[in-house]
Coordinates of C-alpha atoms and ligand atoms in Angstrom, one line a residue:
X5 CA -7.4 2.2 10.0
X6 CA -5.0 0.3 12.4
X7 CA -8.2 -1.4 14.1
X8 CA -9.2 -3.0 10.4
X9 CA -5.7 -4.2 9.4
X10 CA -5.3 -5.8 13.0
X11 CA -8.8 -7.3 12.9
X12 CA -8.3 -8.3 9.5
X13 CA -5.3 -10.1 9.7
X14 CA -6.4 -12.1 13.2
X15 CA -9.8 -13.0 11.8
X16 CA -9.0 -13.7 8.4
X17 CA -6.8 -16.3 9.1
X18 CA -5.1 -17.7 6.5
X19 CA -8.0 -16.5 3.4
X20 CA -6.6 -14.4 0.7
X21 CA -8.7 -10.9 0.1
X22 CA -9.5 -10.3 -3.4
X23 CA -11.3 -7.5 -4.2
X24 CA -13.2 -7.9 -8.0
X25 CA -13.9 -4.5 -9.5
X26 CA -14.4 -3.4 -13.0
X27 CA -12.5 0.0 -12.3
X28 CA -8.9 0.1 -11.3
X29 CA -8.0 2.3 -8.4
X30 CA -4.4 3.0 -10.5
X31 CA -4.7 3.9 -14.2
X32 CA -1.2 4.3 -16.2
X33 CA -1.2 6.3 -19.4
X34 CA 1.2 8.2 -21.3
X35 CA 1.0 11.7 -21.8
X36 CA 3.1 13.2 -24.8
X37 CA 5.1 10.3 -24.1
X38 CA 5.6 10.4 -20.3
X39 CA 4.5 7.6 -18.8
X40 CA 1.9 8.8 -15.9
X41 CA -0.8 7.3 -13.6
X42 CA -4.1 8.9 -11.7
X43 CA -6.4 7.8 -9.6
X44 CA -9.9 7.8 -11.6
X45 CA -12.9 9.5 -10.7
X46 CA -15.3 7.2 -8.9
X47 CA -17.2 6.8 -5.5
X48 CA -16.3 3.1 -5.8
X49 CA -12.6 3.0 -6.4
X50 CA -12.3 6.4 -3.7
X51 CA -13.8 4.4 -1.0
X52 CA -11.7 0.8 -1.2
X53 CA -8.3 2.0 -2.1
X54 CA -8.2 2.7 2.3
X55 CA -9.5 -0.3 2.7
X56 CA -7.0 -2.4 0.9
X57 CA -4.1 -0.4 1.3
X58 CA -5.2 -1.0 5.5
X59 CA -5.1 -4.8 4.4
X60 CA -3.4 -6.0 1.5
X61 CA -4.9 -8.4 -0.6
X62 CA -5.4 -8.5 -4.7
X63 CA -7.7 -5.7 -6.5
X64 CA -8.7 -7.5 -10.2
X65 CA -10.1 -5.2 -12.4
X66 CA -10.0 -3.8 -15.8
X67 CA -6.6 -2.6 -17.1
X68 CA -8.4 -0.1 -19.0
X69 CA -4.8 2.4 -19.6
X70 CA -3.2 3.0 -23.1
X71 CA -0.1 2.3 -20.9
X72 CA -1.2 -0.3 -18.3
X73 CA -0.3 -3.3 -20.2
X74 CA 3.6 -1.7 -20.3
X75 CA 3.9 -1.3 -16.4
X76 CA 2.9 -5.2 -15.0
X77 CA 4.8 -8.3 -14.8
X78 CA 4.1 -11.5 -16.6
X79 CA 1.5 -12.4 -14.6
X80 CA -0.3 -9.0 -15.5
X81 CA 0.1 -7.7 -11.7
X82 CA 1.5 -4.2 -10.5
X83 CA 1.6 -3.2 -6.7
X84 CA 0.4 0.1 -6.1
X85 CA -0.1 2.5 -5.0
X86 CA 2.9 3.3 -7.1
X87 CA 4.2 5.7 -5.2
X88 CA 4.0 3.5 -1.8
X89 CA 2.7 -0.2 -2.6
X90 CA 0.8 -1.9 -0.6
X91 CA -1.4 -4.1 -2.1
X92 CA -1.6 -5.9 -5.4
X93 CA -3.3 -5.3 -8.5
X94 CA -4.2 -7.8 -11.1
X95 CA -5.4 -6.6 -14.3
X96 CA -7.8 -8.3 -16.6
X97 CA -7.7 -7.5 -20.4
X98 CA -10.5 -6.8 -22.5
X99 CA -11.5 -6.2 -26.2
X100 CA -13.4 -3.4 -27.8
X101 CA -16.2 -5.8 -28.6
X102 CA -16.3 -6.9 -24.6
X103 CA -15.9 -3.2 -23.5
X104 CA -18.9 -2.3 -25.8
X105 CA -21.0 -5.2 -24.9
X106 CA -20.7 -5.6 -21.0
X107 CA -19.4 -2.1 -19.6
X108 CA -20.8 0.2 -21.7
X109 CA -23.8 -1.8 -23.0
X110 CA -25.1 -4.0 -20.1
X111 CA -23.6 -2.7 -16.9
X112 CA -24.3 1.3 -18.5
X113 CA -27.0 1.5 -21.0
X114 CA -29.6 -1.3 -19.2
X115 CA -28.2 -1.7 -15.4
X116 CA -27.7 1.8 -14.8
X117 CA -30.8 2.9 -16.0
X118 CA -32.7 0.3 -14.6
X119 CA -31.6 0.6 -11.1
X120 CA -31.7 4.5 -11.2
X121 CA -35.3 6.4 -11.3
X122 CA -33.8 8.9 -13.3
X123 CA -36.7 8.3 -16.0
X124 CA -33.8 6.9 -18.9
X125 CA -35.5 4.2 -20.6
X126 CA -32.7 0.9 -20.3
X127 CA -31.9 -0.8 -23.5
X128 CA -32.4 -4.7 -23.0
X129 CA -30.0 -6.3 -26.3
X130 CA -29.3 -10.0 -26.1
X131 CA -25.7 -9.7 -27.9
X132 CA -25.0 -7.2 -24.6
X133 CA -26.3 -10.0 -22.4
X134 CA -24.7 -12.6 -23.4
X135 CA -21.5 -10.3 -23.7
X136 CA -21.8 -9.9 -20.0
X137 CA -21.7 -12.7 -19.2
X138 CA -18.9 -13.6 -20.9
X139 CA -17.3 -10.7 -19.5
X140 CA -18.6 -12.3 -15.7
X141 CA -16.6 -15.7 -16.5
X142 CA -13.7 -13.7 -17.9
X143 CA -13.4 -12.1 -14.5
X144 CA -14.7 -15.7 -12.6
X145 CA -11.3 -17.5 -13.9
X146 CA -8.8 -14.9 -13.1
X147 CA -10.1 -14.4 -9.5
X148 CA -9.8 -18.4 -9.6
X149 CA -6.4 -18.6 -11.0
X150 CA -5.3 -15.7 -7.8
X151 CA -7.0 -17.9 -5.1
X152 CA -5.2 -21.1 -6.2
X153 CA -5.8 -23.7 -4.4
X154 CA -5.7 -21.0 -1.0
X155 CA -9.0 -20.2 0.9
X156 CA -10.1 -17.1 0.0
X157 CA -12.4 -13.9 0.9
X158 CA -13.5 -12.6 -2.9
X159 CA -15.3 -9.3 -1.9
X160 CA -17.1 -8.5 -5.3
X161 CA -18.1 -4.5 -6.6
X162 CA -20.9 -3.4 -8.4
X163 CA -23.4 -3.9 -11.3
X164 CA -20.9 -5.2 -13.4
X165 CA -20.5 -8.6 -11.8
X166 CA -24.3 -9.5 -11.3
X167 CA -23.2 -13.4 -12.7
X168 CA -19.8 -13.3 -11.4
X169 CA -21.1 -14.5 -7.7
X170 CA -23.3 -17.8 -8.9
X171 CA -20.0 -18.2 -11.3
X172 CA -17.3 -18.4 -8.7
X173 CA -19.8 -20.8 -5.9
X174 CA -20.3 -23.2 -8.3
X175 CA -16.8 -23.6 -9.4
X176 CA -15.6 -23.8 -5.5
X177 CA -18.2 -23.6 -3.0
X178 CA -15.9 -23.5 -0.4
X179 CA -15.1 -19.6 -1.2
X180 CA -17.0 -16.7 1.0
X181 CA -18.6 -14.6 -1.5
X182 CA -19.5 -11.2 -0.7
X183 CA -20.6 -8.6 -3.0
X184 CA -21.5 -4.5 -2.2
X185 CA -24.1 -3.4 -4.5
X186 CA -23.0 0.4 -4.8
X187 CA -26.0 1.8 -7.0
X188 CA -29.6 1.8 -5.7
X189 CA -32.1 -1.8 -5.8
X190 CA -35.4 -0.8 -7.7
X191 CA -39.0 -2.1 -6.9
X192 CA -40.1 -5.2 -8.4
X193 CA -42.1 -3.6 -10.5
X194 CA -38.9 -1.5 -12.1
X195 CA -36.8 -4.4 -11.9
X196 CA -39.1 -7.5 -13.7
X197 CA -39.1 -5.4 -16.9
X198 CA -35.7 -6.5 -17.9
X199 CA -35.9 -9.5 -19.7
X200 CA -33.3 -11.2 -18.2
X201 CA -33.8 -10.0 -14.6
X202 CA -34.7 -13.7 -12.5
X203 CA -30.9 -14.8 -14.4
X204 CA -29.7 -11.8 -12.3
X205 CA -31.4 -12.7 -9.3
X206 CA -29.7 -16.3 -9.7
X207 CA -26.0 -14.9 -10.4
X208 CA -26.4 -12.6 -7.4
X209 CA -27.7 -15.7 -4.9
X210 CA -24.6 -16.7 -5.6
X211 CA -23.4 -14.9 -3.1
X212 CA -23.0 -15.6 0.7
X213 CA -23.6 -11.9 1.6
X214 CA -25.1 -9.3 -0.5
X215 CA -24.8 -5.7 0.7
X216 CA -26.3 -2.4 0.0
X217 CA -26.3 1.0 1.5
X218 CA -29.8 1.3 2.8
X219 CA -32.3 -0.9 4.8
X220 CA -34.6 0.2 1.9
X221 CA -32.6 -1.2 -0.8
X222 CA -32.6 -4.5 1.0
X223 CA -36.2 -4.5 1.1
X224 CA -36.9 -3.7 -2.6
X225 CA -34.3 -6.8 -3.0
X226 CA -35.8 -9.2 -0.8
X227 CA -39.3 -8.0 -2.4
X228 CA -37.9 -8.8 -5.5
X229 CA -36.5 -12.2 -5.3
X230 CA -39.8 -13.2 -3.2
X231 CA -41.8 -12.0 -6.1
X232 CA -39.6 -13.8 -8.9
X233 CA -38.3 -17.3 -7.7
X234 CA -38.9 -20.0 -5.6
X235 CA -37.2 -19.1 -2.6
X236 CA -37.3 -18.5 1.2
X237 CA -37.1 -15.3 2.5
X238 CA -36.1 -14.4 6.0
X239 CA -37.3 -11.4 6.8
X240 CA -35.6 -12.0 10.3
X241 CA -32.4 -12.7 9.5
X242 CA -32.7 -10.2 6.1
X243 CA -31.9 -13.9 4.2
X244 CA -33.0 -15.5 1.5
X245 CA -32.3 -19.6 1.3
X246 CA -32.6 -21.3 -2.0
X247 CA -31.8 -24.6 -3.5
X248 CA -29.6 -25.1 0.2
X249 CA -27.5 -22.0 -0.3
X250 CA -27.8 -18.9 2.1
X251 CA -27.6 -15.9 1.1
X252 CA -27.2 -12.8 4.1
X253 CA -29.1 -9.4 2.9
X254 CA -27.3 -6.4 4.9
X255 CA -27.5 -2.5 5.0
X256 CA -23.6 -1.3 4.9
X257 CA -24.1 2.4 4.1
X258 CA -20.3 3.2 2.7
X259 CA -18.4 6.6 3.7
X260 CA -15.1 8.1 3.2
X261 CA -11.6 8.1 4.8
X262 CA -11.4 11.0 6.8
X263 CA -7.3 11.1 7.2
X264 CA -7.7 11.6 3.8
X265 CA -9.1 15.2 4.2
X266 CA -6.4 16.2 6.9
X267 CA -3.6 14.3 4.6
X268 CA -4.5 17.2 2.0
X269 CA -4.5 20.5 4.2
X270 CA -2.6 23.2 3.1
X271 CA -2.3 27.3 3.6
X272 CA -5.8 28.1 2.7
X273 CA -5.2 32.1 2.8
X274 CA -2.9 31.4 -0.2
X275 CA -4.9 29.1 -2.1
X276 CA -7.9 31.1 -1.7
X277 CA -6.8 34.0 -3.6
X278 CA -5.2 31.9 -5.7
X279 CA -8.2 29.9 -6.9
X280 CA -9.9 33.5 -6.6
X281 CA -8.0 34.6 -9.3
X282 CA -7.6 31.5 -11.7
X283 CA -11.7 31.0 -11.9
X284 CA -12.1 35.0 -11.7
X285 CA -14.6 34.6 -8.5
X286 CA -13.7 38.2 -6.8
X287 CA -15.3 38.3 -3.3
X288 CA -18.0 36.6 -4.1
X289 CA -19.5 33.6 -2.0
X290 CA -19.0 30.2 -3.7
X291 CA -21.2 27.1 -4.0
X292 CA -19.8 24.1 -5.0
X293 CA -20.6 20.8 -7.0
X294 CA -18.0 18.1 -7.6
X295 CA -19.8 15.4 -10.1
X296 CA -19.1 13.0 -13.3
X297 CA -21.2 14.0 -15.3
X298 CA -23.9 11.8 -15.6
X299 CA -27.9 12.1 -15.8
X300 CA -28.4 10.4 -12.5
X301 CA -26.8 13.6 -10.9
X302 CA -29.0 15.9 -11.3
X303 CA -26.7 18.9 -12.7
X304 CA -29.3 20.2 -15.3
X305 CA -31.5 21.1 -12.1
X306 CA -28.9 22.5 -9.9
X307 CA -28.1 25.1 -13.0
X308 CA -31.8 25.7 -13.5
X309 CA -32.2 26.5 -9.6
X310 CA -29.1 28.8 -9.7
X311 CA -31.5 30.6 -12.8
X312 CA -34.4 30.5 -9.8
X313 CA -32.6 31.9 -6.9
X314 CA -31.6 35.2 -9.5
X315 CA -35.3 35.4 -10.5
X316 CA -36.4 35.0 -7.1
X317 CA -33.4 37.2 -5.1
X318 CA -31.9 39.7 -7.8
X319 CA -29.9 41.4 -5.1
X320 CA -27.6 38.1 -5.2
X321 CA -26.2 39.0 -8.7
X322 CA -22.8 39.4 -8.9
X323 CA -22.5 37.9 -4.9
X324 CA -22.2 34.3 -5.7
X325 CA -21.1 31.6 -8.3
X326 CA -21.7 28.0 -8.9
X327 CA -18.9 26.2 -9.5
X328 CA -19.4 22.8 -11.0
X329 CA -16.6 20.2 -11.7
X330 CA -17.8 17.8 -14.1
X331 CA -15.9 15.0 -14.8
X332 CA -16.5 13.7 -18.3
X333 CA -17.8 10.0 -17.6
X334 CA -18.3 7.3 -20.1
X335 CA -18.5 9.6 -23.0
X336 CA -18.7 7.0 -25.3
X337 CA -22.5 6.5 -24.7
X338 CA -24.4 8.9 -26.4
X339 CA -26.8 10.0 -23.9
X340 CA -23.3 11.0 -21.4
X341 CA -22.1 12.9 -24.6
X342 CA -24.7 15.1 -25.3
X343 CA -25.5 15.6 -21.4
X344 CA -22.1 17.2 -21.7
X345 CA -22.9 19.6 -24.4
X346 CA -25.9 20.3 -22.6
X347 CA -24.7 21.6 -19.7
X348 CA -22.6 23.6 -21.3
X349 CA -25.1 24.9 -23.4
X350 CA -27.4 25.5 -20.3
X351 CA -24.6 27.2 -18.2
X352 CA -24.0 29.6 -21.1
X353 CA -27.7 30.8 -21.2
X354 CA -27.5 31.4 -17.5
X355 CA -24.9 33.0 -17.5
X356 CA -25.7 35.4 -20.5
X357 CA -28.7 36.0 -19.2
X358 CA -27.3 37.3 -15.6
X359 CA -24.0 37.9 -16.0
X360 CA -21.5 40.6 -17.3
X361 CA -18.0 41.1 -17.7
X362 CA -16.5 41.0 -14.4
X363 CA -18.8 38.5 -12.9
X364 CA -20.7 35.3 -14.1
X365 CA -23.3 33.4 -11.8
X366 CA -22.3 29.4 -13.3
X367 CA -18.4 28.5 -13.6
X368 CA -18.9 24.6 -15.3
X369 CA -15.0 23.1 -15.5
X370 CA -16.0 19.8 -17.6
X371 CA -12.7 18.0 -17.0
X372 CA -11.0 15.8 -14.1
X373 CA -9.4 18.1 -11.9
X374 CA -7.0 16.5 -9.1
X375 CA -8.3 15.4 -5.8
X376 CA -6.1 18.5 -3.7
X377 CA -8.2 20.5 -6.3
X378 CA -11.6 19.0 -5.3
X379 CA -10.1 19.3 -1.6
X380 CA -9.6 23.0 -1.8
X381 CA -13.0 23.6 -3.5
X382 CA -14.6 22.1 -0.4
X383 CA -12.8 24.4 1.8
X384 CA -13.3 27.7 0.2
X385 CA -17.1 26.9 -0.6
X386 CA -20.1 28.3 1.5
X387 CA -21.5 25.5 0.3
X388 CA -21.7 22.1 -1.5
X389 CA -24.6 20.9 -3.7
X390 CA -25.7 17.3 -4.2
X391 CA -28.6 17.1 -6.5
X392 CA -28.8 14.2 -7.4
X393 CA -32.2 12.5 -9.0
X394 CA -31.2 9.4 -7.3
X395 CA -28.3 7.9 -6.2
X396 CA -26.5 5.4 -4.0
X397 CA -24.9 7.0 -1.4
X398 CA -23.3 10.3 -2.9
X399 CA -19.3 10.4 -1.7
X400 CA -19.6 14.1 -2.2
X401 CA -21.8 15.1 0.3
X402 CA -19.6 13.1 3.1
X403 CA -16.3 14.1 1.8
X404 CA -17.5 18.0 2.1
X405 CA -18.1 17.4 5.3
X406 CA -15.2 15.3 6.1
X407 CA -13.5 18.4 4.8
X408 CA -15.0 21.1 6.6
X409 CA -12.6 20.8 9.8
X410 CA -13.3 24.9 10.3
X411 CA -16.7 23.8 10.7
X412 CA -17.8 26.1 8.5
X413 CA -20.1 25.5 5.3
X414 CA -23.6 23.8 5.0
X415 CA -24.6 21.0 2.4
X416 CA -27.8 21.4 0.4
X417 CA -28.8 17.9 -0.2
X418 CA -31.3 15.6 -2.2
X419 CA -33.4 13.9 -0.3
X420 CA -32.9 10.9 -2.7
X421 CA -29.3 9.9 -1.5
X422 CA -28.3 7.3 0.9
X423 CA -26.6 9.9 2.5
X424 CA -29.4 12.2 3.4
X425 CA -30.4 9.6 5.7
X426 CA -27.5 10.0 7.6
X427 CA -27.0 13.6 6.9
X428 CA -30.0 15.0 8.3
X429 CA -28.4 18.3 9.3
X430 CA -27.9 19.0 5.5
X431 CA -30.9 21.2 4.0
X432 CA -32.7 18.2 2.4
X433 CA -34.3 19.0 -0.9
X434 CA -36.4 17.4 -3.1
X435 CA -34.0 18.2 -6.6
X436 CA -37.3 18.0 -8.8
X437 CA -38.9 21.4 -7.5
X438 CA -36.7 24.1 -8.7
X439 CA -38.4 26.7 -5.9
X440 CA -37.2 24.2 -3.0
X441 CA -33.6 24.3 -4.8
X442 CA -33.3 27.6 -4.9
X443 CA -34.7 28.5 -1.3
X444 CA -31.9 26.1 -0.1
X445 CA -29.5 27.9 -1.8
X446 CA -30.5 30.7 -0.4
X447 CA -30.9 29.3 3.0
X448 CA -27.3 28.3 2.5
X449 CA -26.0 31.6 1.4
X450 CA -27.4 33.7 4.1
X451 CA -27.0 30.7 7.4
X452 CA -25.7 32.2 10.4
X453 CA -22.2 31.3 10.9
X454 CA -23.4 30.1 14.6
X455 CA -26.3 27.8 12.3
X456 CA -23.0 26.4 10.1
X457 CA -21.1 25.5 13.1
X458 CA -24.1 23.4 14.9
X459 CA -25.0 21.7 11.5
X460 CA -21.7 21.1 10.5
X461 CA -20.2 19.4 14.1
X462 CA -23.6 16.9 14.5
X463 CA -22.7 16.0 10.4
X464 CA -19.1 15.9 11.4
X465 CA -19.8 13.6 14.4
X466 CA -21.3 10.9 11.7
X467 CA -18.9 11.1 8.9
X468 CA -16.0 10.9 10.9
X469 CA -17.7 7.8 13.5
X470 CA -18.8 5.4 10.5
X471 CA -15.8 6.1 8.3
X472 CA -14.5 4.0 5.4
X473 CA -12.6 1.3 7.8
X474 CA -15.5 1.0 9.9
X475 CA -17.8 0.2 6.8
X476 CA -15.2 -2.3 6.0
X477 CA -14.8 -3.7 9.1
X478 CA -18.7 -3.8 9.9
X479 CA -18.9 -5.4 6.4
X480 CA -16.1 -8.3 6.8
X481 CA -17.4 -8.9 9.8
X482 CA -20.7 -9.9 9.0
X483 CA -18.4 -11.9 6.1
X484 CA -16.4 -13.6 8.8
X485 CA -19.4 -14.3 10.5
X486 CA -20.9 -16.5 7.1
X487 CA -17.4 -17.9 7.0
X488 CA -17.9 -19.1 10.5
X489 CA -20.8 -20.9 10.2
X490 CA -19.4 -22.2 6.7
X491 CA -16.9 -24.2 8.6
X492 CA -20.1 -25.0 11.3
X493 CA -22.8 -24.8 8.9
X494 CA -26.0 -23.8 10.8
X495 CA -29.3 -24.0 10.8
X496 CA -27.0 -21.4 13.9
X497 CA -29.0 -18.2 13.3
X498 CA -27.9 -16.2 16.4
X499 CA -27.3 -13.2 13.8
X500 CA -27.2 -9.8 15.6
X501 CA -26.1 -7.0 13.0
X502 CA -22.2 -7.0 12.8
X503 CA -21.7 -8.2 16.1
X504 CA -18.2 -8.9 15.8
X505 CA -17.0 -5.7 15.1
X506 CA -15.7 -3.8 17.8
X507 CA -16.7 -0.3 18.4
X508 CA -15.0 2.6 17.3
X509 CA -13.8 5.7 19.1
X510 CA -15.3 8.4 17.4
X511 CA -12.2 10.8 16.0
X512 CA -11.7 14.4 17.9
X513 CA -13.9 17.1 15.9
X514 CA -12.9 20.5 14.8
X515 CA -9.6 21.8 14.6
X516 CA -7.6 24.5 13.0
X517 CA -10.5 27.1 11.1
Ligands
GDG618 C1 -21.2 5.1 -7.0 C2 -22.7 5.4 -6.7 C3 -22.0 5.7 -4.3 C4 -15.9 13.4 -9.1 N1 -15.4 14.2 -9.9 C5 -14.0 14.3 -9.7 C6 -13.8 13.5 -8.6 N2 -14.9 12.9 -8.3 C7 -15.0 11.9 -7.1 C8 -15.7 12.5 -5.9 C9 -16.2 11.3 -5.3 C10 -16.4 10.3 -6.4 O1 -15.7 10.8 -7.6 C11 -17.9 10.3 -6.8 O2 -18.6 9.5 -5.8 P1 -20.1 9.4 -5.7 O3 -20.5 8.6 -4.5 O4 -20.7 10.8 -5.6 O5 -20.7 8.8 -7.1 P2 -20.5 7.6 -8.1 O6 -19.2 7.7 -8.9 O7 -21.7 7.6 -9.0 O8 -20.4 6.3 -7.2 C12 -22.8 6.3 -5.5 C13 -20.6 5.3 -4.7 O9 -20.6 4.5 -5.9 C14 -19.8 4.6 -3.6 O10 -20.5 3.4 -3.2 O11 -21.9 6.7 -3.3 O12 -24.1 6.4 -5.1 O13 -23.3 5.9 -7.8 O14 -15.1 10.7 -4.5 O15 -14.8 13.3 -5.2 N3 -12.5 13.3 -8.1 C15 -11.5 14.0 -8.7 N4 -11.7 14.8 -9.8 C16 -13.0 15.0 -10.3 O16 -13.1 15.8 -11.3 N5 -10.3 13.8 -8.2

């Protein structure tokens, strides 16, 4: 953390960080009249709250809280964290009609989908296009009106802001434009049936640097543009150069901030039979998932493996439980909604059909819970489960591990998360075949605690290495880097990968079990 804000500061120089995001890290609301705030659920916001706190700099995102417009100052800004600010936050209004159209429409129902193979058809409607884009320039003049007449680093997040880079060059091309793709890139093939995909392509050249989590999704992008426009790729430099603009293509898988975890330590002995007795677990062993609810997770299949493993292993009745925090997540969209009431529905069966009075095999909490709550979860489980039909990264699976000082625990993984290749001491599955699920739940119930220990320390010695700040650094550097040669503009290709970032000592493992 100290590294990033010195190297920050020196090789920023005098450019402004601005952060574009459509969540906000800090959401106010009032509750029965008390004015309160939270931190929202969401790998993206989780991961660069460090970062900026480490910096400083201007987050601009959606003030999306029924009390968020009563907390900032004229020039709709708030510093937060509340409790301790650091950084700024400017917050950028919206209407129903732009909500429905660009967040829940575009960036949710056609983006999401698209980018996902979670085999949900996308919905391609021109009113939610156009809406997006609107939504894009909304966004493109308030970043503008922050970096003044000031140079400026505008680090951009996310599907939401696909236009937003082509938006914000064109009205200053003097600006370094980085944006971090945090969802997967699809094949060509998935991609080119959106209607309006080679317009996407266009806003996202926009930028100076486009990262992603994975080599592979920086293939599929490169594939993609080669196959759509007119352009030169570098396979080289991982750059494509169009109409005189260069735009770097870099793998910057993101992690977690690993203070974080010790920051939230507490007497375990206690809150173990404290949780014990509020989710009525007894002695038995728990397995843990920590999700929003959403399709891309693969929840459905984790519950339908915990029905396998008691078909398979009938002994293990009344010896374990699932527990599965599900976070209700943009409920507004029907397919979320009834996901919800699915799961439900599906953990009911299970648990009818194996459990009895004193025990049940699936606990599903569909609500928020705090992030000390999640914390404790991780500590008390035997294990986590990460499901997932596809997905970015997967925060989860790092912060269990990030967690697990005691060394204790293993991780049953899908093999399609960015994190399982990193985490290659998890037990990689393949969430599709139910039999697979359920051995590694098995594998994880019954792991020698000598098997936890070794697993645990090599996935320990990678989480805690390429934490959140060095992702940040790593990525800003490569940023510096284009700014460099903005100021000497090449040809200058003497790239290496993130050169300018120093290495990292790797933090002291284990600790107190
Ligand atoms: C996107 C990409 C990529 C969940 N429920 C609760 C809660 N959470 C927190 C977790 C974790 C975060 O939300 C979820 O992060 P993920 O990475 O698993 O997933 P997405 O939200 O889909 O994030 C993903 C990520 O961006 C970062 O680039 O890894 O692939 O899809 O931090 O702990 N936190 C709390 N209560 C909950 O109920 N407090």
């Amino acid at each position: 953390r100290e590294l990033l804000e010195t190297w920050v500061r020196q090789r920023l120089h005098e450019a402004k960080l601005i952060v574009v995001a459509n969540r906000e890290p800090y959401i106010h609301q009032y509750v029965d009249d008390r004015l309160e705030w939270y931190q929202p659920a969401s790998g993206l916001t989780t991961a660069l709250d460090p970062v900026l706190r480490a910096c400083g700099g201007t987050w601009v995102a959606h003030g999306s809280g029924n009390a968020d417009r009563d907390v900032v100052d004229p020039f709709d800004r708030i510093a937060v964290p509340p409790d301790q600010p650091s950084y700024t936050l400017r917050r950028v209004w919206l209407t129903k009609e732009q909500e429905q159209g660009y967040y829940y429409g575009f960036a949710n129902d056609t983006l999401w989908p698209l980018c996902h193979n979670a085999h949900v058809r996308p919905k391609f409607d021109s009113h939610d296009w156009a809406i997006y884009r609107q939504v894009n320039q909304h966004f493109a003049n308030v970043v503008l009106e922050e970096v003044g007449d000031d140079p400026a680093l505008v680090f951009v997040q996310d599907y939401h802001f696909a236009m937003l880079p082509r938006m914000l060059k064109s009205a200053r091309p003097d600006l370094t434009i980085v944006h971090f793709w945090h969802i997967p890139w699809p094949s060509f093939e998935s991609f080119r049936i959106c209607p309006w995909h080679a317009a996407l392509l266009d806003g996202l050249l926009g930028n100076d640097l486009l990262a992603f989590h994975t080599r592979y999704d920086c293939n599929n992008f490169l594939e993609t543009v080669d196959r759509t426009l007119e352009a030169k790729i570098d396979l080289e430099f991982h750059a494509v150069t169009r109409g005189g603009q260069r735009t770097l293509v870099r793998a910057h898988p993101i992690s977690v901030d690993p203070e974080h975890a010790d920051a939230l330590a507490v007497d375990w002995k206690f809150e173990e039979r404290r949780l014990r007795r509020r989710y009525r677990l007894g002695k038995c062993k728990l397995l843990v998932g920590v999700d929003r609810v959403d399709y891309i997770k693969g929840i459905p299949e984790r519950f339908r493996a915990v029905d396998r493993l008691l078909t398979l292993h009938p002994s293990l009745r009344g010896q374990f439980c699932l527990l599965q925090v599900g976070a209700p997540s943009r409920v507004h969209l029907s397919t979320y909604r009834s996901l919800g009431d699915d799961l439900e529905r599906l953990a009911d069966e299970i648990n009818w059909k194996y459990g009895d009075e004193e025990w049940k095999p699936i606990v599903f909490l569909h609500e928020h819970v705090d992030s000390a709550g999640v914390h404790r979860l991780y500590r008390l489980a035997t294990g986590c489960v990460v499901s997932s039909l596809h997905d970015g990264m997967n925060l989860v699976a790092k912060e269990f591990v990030a967690a697990r000082s005691d060394l204790r625990g293993s991780l049953v993984l899908s093999e399609f998360t960015g994190a399982a290749r990193e985490l290659t001491d998890a037990l990689i599955v393949n969430p599709y075949d139910l039999d697979a699920m359920a051995n590694a739940m098995f594998r994880c119930l019954t792991m020698s605690e000598a098997e936890q220990e070794a697993r645990m320390f090599r996935m320990r010695q990678r989480v805690l290495a390429h934490n959140i700040f060095r992702w940040a650094g790593k990525l800003l550097a490569d940023a510096v880097q284009v700014q460099e040669e903005q100021r000497t503009p090449w040809p200058n290709d003497n790239h290496s990968d993130s050169g300018v970032w120093p290495a990292l000592p790797s933090y002291a493992l284990g600790g107190s079990r």
